Tab-separated table of C-alpha atoms in Angstrom:
chain	number	residue	atom	x	y	z
W	16	UNK	CA	-12.022	-12.116	12.365
W	17	UNK	CA	-8.469	-11.209	11.169
W	18	UNK	CA	-8.570	-9.469	7.844
W	19	UNK	CA	-5.515	-11.032	6.559
W	20	UNK	CA	-5.170	-14.744	7.404
W	21	UNK	CA	-1.857	-16.825	5.430
W	22	UNK	CA	-0.397	-19.621	6.264
W	23	UNK	CA	2.125	-21.475	5.197
W	24	UNK	CA	2.797	-20.006	2.035
W	25	UNK	CA	5.692	-20.761	-0.230
W	26	UNK	CA	6.231	-19.060	-3.715
W	27	UNK	CA	8.754	-20.498	-6.000
W	28	UNK	CA	10.230	-18.856	-9.086
W	29	UNK	CA	11.261	-20.777	-12.453
W	30	UNK	CA	11.249	-24.756	-12.914
W	31	UNK	CA	12.111	-27.872	-11.714
W	32	UNK	CA	16.008	-27.688	-11.868
W	33	UNK	CA	15.710	-24.414	-11.713
W	34	UNK	CA	14.133	-23.441	-9.098
W	35	UNK	CA	14.652	-19.936	-6.693
W	36	UNK	CA	12.249	-19.755	-3.685
W	37	UNK	CA	11.175	-16.034	-2.778
W	38	UNK	CA	8.941	-17.230	0.092
W	39	UNK	CA	9.323	-20.270	2.382
W	40	UNK	CA	6.434	-21.161	5.421
W	41	UNK	CA	5.498	-18.342	5.865
W	42	UNK	CA	2.318	-17.333	8.159
W	43	UNK	CA	0.455	-14.146	9.208
W	44	UNK	CA	-2.410	-12.493	10.297
W	45	UNK	CA	-3.264	-9.100	9.838
W	46	UNK	CA	-6.705	-7.701	11.573
W	47	UNK	CA	-8.882	-4.820	9.641
W	48	UNK	CA	-7.241	-1.265	11.204
W	49	UNK	CA	-4.092	-2.671	12.245
W	50	UNK	CA	-0.973	-1.040	10.514
W	51	UNK	CA	2.087	-3.625	10.214
W	52	UNK	CA	5.652	-3.222	8.884
W	53	UNK	CA	7.243	-6.207	6.782
W	54	UNK	CA	10.986	-5.306	7.363
W	55	UNK	CA	13.819	-6.538	5.674
W	56	UNK	CA	16.883	-6.866	3.551
W	57	UNK	CA	16.672	-6.292	-0.760
W	58	UNK	CA	16.045	-9.803	-1.666
W	59	UNK	CA	14.582	-10.505	1.710
W	60	UNK	CA	10.870	-11.761	-0.034
W	61	UNK	CA	9.316	-8.983	1.401
W	62	UNK	CA	7.940	-7.365	-1.542
W	63	UNK	CA	6.576	-10.835	-3.061
W	64	UNK	CA	4.776	-11.322	0.028
W	65	UNK	CA	3.194	-8.200	-0.498
W	66	UNK	CA	2.611	-9.274	-4.146
W	67	UNK	CA	0.576	-11.559	-3.177
W	68	UNK	CA	-1.137	-10.533	-0.347
W	69	UNK	CA	-2.210	-7.346	-2.214
W	70	UNK	CA	-3.461	-10.938	-5.307
W	71	UNK	CA	-1.006	-9.435	-7.004
W	72	UNK	CA	0.636	-13.311	-7.752
W	73	UNK	CA	-0.376	-15.825	-7.051
W	74	UNK	CA	1.551	-18.449	-4.255
W	75	UNK	CA	2.883	-22.237	-5.126
W	76	UNK	CA	1.238	-23.632	-1.985
W	77	UNK	CA	-0.060	-22.680	1.201
W	78	UNK	CA	-3.029	-20.783	1.161
W	79	UNK	CA	-4.318	-17.177	1.988
W	80	UNK	CA	-7.933	-16.291	3.532
W	81	UNK	CA	-8.846	-12.135	2.197
W	82	UNK	CA	-12.238	-10.903	3.668
W	83	UNK	CA	-13.359	-14.569	5.025
W	84	UNK	CA	-12.351	-16.208	1.392
W	85	UNK	CA	-9.362	-17.981	0.247
W	86	UNK	CA	-7.347	-16.720	-2.704
W	87	UNK	CA	-8.472	-19.896	-4.860
W	88	UNK	CA	-11.874	-19.248	-4.514
W	89	UNK	CA	-12.467	-16.038	-5.893
W	90	UNK	CA	-12.851	-15.275	-9.836
W	91	UNK	CA	-10.183	-13.773	-12.235
W	92	UNK	CA	-12.946	-10.912	-12.254
W	93	UNK	CA	-13.663	-10.986	-8.524
W	94	UNK	CA	-9.727	-10.774	-8.019
W	95	UNK	CA	-9.886	-7.622	-10.147
W	96	UNK	CA	-12.715	-5.886	-8.207
W	97	UNK	CA	-11.104	-6.513	-5.065
W	98	UNK	CA	-7.661	-5.101	-5.767
W	99	UNK	CA	-9.234	-1.658	-7.479
W	100	UNK	CA	-12.492	-1.433	-4.493
W	101	UNK	CA	-10.934	-3.151	-1.763
W	102	UNK	CA	-6.802	-2.637	-1.908
W	103	UNK	CA	-5.055	0.430	-2.433
W	104	UNK	CA	-1.290	0.680	-3.801
W	105	UNK	CA	1.521	3.323	-3.114
W	106	UNK	CA	4.665	2.019	-4.950
W	107	UNK	CA	8.176	3.479	-4.307
W	108	UNK	CA	7.831	4.727	-8.033
W	109	UNK	CA	4.920	6.685	-7.957
W	110	UNK	CA	3.391	5.585	-10.973
W	111	UNK	CA	2.060	8.380	-11.989
W	112	UNK	CA	1.195	10.146	-14.885
W	113	UNK	CA	3.652	12.910	-15.730
W	114	UNK	CA	1.500	14.763	-18.591
W	115	UNK	CA	-1.127	15.224	-15.943
W	116	UNK	CA	-2.535	16.663	-13.574
W	117	UNK	CA	-2.948	16.207	-9.520
W	118	UNK	CA	-6.579	15.420	-10.305
W	119	UNK	CA	-6.238	13.648	-13.019
W	120	UNK	CA	-3.777	10.974	-12.156
W	121	UNK	CA	-5.936	10.723	-8.324
W	122	UNK	CA	-9.443	9.647	-10.434
W	123	UNK	CA	-7.262	7.416	-12.765
W	124	UNK	CA	-9.041	4.636	-10.295
W	125	UNK	CA	-12.854	5.326	-11.337
W	126	UNK	CA	-12.121	4.598	-14.549
W	127	UNK	CA	-11.964	0.880	-14.097
W	128	UNK	CA	-15.321	1.588	-11.154
W	129	UNK	CA	-19.552	1.792	-11.527
W	130	UNK	CA	-19.162	4.828	-10.094
W	131	UNK	CA	-20.842	7.450	-12.119
W	132	UNK	CA	-18.974	10.050	-13.964
W	133	UNK	CA	-20.272	13.376	-12.507
W	134	UNK	CA	-19.152	11.918	-8.712
W	135	UNK	CA	-15.333	11.654	-9.674
W	136	UNK	CA	-14.276	15.702	-9.504
W	137	UNK	CA	-15.617	15.590	-5.816
W	138	UNK	CA	-14.024	12.357	-5.002
W	139	UNK	CA	-10.682	13.238	-5.977
W	140	UNK	CA	-10.810	16.587	-4.295
W	141	UNK	CA	-11.647	14.869	-0.788
W	142	UNK	CA	-8.822	12.398	-1.717
W	143	UNK	CA	-6.556	15.356	-2.080
W	144	UNK	CA	-7.132	17.309	0.656
W	145	UNK	CA	-6.930	14.302	2.733
W	146	UNK	CA	-3.141	14.357	2.150
W	147	UNK	CA	-3.076	18.224	2.133
W	148	UNK	CA	-2.230	18.793	-1.463
W	149	UNK	CA	-5.610	20.988	-2.834
W	150	UNK	CA	-3.350	23.740	-3.232
W	151	UNK	CA	-1.515	21.224	-5.988
W	152	UNK	CA	-4.208	19.690	-8.036
W	153	UNK	CA	-4.439	21.700	-11.032
W	154	UNK	CA	-0.614	21.200	-11.730
W	155	UNK	CA	0.935	18.652	-13.286
W	156	UNK	CA	3.109	15.738	-12.020
W	157	UNK	CA	6.107	16.595	-13.046
W	158	UNK	CA	6.183	19.829	-11.793
W	159	UNK	CA	5.284	18.446	-8.051
W	160	UNK	CA	9.098	17.363	-5.474
W	161	UNK	CA	9.557	13.903	-4.885
W	162	UNK	CA	7.629	13.831	-1.789
W	163	UNK	CA	3.848	14.942	-3.366
W	164	UNK	CA	4.170	12.910	-5.743
W	165	UNK	CA	4.151	10.537	-3.208
W	166	UNK	CA	1.427	12.383	-1.848
W	167	UNK	CA	-0.900	12.507	-4.895
W	168	UNK	CA	-0.228	8.241	-4.923
W	169	UNK	CA	-2.135	7.779	-2.226
W	170	UNK	CA	-5.030	10.069	-2.987
W	171	UNK	CA	-4.570	7.818	-5.527
W	172	UNK	CA	-4.555	4.378	-3.783
W	173	UNK	CA	-7.387	6.252	-1.429
W	174	UNK	CA	-10.448	7.340	-3.795
W	175	UNK	CA	-11.987	4.456	-3.380
W	176	UNK	CA	-11.802	4.317	0.131
W	177	UNK	CA	-9.572	0.283	0.269
W	178	UNK	CA	-10.140	-1.708	2.835
W	179	UNK	CA	-6.152	-2.220	2.848
W	180	UNK	CA	-3.869	0.147	1.796
W	181	UNK	CA	-0.243	-1.985	0.170
W	182	UNK	CA	2.905	0.585	0.431
W	183	UNK	CA	5.977	-0.880	-1.320
W	184	UNK	CA	9.125	1.408	0.425
W	185	UNK	CA	7.290	4.118	-0.168
W	186	UNK	CA	9.509	6.601	0.718
W	187	UNK	CA	12.468	4.381	-0.940
W	188	UNK	CA	13.161	7.356	-3.320
W	189	UNK	CA	12.681	10.422	-1.520
W	190	UNK	CA	15.010	12.789	0.679
W	191	UNK	CA	14.664	12.209	4.820
W	192	UNK	CA	12.182	15.321	5.413
W	193	UNK	CA	9.621	13.995	2.097
W	194	UNK	CA	10.506	10.237	3.568
W	195	UNK	CA	9.116	11.277	6.996
W	196	UNK	CA	6.262	13.824	5.495
W	197	UNK	CA	4.766	10.516	3.575
W	198	UNK	CA	4.730	8.225	7.169
W	199	UNK	CA	3.389	10.936	8.646
W	200	UNK	CA	0.823	11.122	6.204
W	201	UNK	CA	0.644	7.141	6.190
W	202	UNK	CA	0.201	6.676	9.816
W	203	UNK	CA	-2.732	8.742	9.683
W	204	UNK	CA	-4.516	7.272	7.629
W	205	UNK	CA	-4.502	4.387	9.874
W	206	UNK	CA	-4.546	6.028	13.563
W	207	UNK	CA	-7.648	8.707	11.879
W	208	UNK	CA	-9.258	6.785	9.370
W	209	UNK	CA	-8.781	3.252	10.165
W	210	UNK	CA	-7.506	2.280	7.224
W	211	UNK	CA	-5.891	-1.362	7.680
W	212	UNK	CA	-2.321	-0.282	6.108
W	213	UNK	CA	0.378	-2.897	4.975
W	214	UNK	CA	4.565	-1.136	4.601
W	215	UNK	CA	7.300	-2.851	2.971
W	216	UNK	CA	10.543	-1.029	3.752
W	217	UNK	CA	14.435	-1.986	4.735
W	218	UNK	CA	14.471	0.597	6.801
W	219	UNK	CA	13.721	1.119	10.755
W	220	UNK	CA	12.524	4.578	11.228
W	221	UNK	CA	10.137	3.580	8.696
W	222	UNK	CA	9.160	0.402	9.738
W	223	UNK	CA	8.863	2.233	13.448
W	224	UNK	CA	5.296	4.075	12.661
W	225	UNK	CA	3.541	1.192	12.095
W	226	UNK	CA	2.597	-1.013	15.408
W	227	UNK	CA	4.076	-4.270	15.155
W	228	UNK	CA	6.766	-5.547	12.265
W	229	UNK	CA	7.495	-8.119	10.954
W	230	UNK	CA	11.007	-9.008	9.952
W	231	UNK	CA	11.742	-11.731	7.127
W	232	UNK	CA	14.727	-12.983	6.143
W	233	UNK	CA	14.785	-15.077	3.252
W	234	UNK	CA	12.057	-16.140	2.685
W	235	UNK	CA	10.580	-16.982	5.913
W	236	UNK	CA	9.709	-14.725	8.617
W	237	UNK	CA	12.308	-13.884	11.115
W	238	UNK	CA	10.566	-11.883	14.264
W	239	UNK	CA	6.589	-10.976	14.557
W	240	UNK	CA	7.447	-8.151	17.342
W	241	UNK	CA	5.178	-5.692	18.146
W	242	UNK	CA	6.493	-1.724	18.553
W	243	UNK	CA	7.334	-0.991	22.031
W	244	UNK	CA	7.612	3.438	21.180
W	245	UNK	CA	5.660	3.867	17.975
W	246	UNK	CA	6.213	6.759	15.890
W	247	UNK	CA	4.205	10.317	16.315
W	248	UNK	CA	2.440	11.236	13.474
W	249	UNK	CA	0.894	15.277	12.866
W	250	UNK	CA	-0.738	17.384	11.180
W	251	UNK	CA	2.539	19.150	9.473
W	252	UNK	CA	2.833	18.057	5.973
W	253	UNK	CA	5.828	19.142	3.087
W	254	UNK	CA	4.904	22.208	1.567
């Protein structure tokens, strides 16, 4: 059974007479452990679609089943719990606390969990090790490069071992070298740890790290194709 199953999703902003359709008749399915890229130009509706799939926004019509249950059947508390425990988010702007250390930033999702505080440091250190930043653990985030900051954001997204990681333009604020290091990290999470990845991007070379690319134009899925030659992930990290 698919982890994510959406049918005929439609999202409209505004009121009658001044409506903007952001997503129109979108149907898609993502299996557990799959790496899917959603690609399209600015304004195509791809980020709106990610926000719906990540329970950050609600659709206007259609159906969205996550982990066997329709979104409308979850209570607000259940939605919040799923966002914190079953979903991880990586954004273009990093969203780190500038005057907090790497370790402190990575521990943030644990504040909203029922995990005993005595376990927090060990969990955070494991996530930081996964992204190759143990040597930066006690640095404040403003002291890091852009690529390192994004890898801290990845570690933070990982700390509760989510079923799915949503990455919204994760290389958008990075130079090409740092961007490739970040994408290798994300791809390894999929290949070696089995995380389901849904990536939003407008860049072909970034989308090619995925197994499948959905192209969205004017709020509609224009194509759904397997990647013919997937980019290879390595163990090399940006230092």
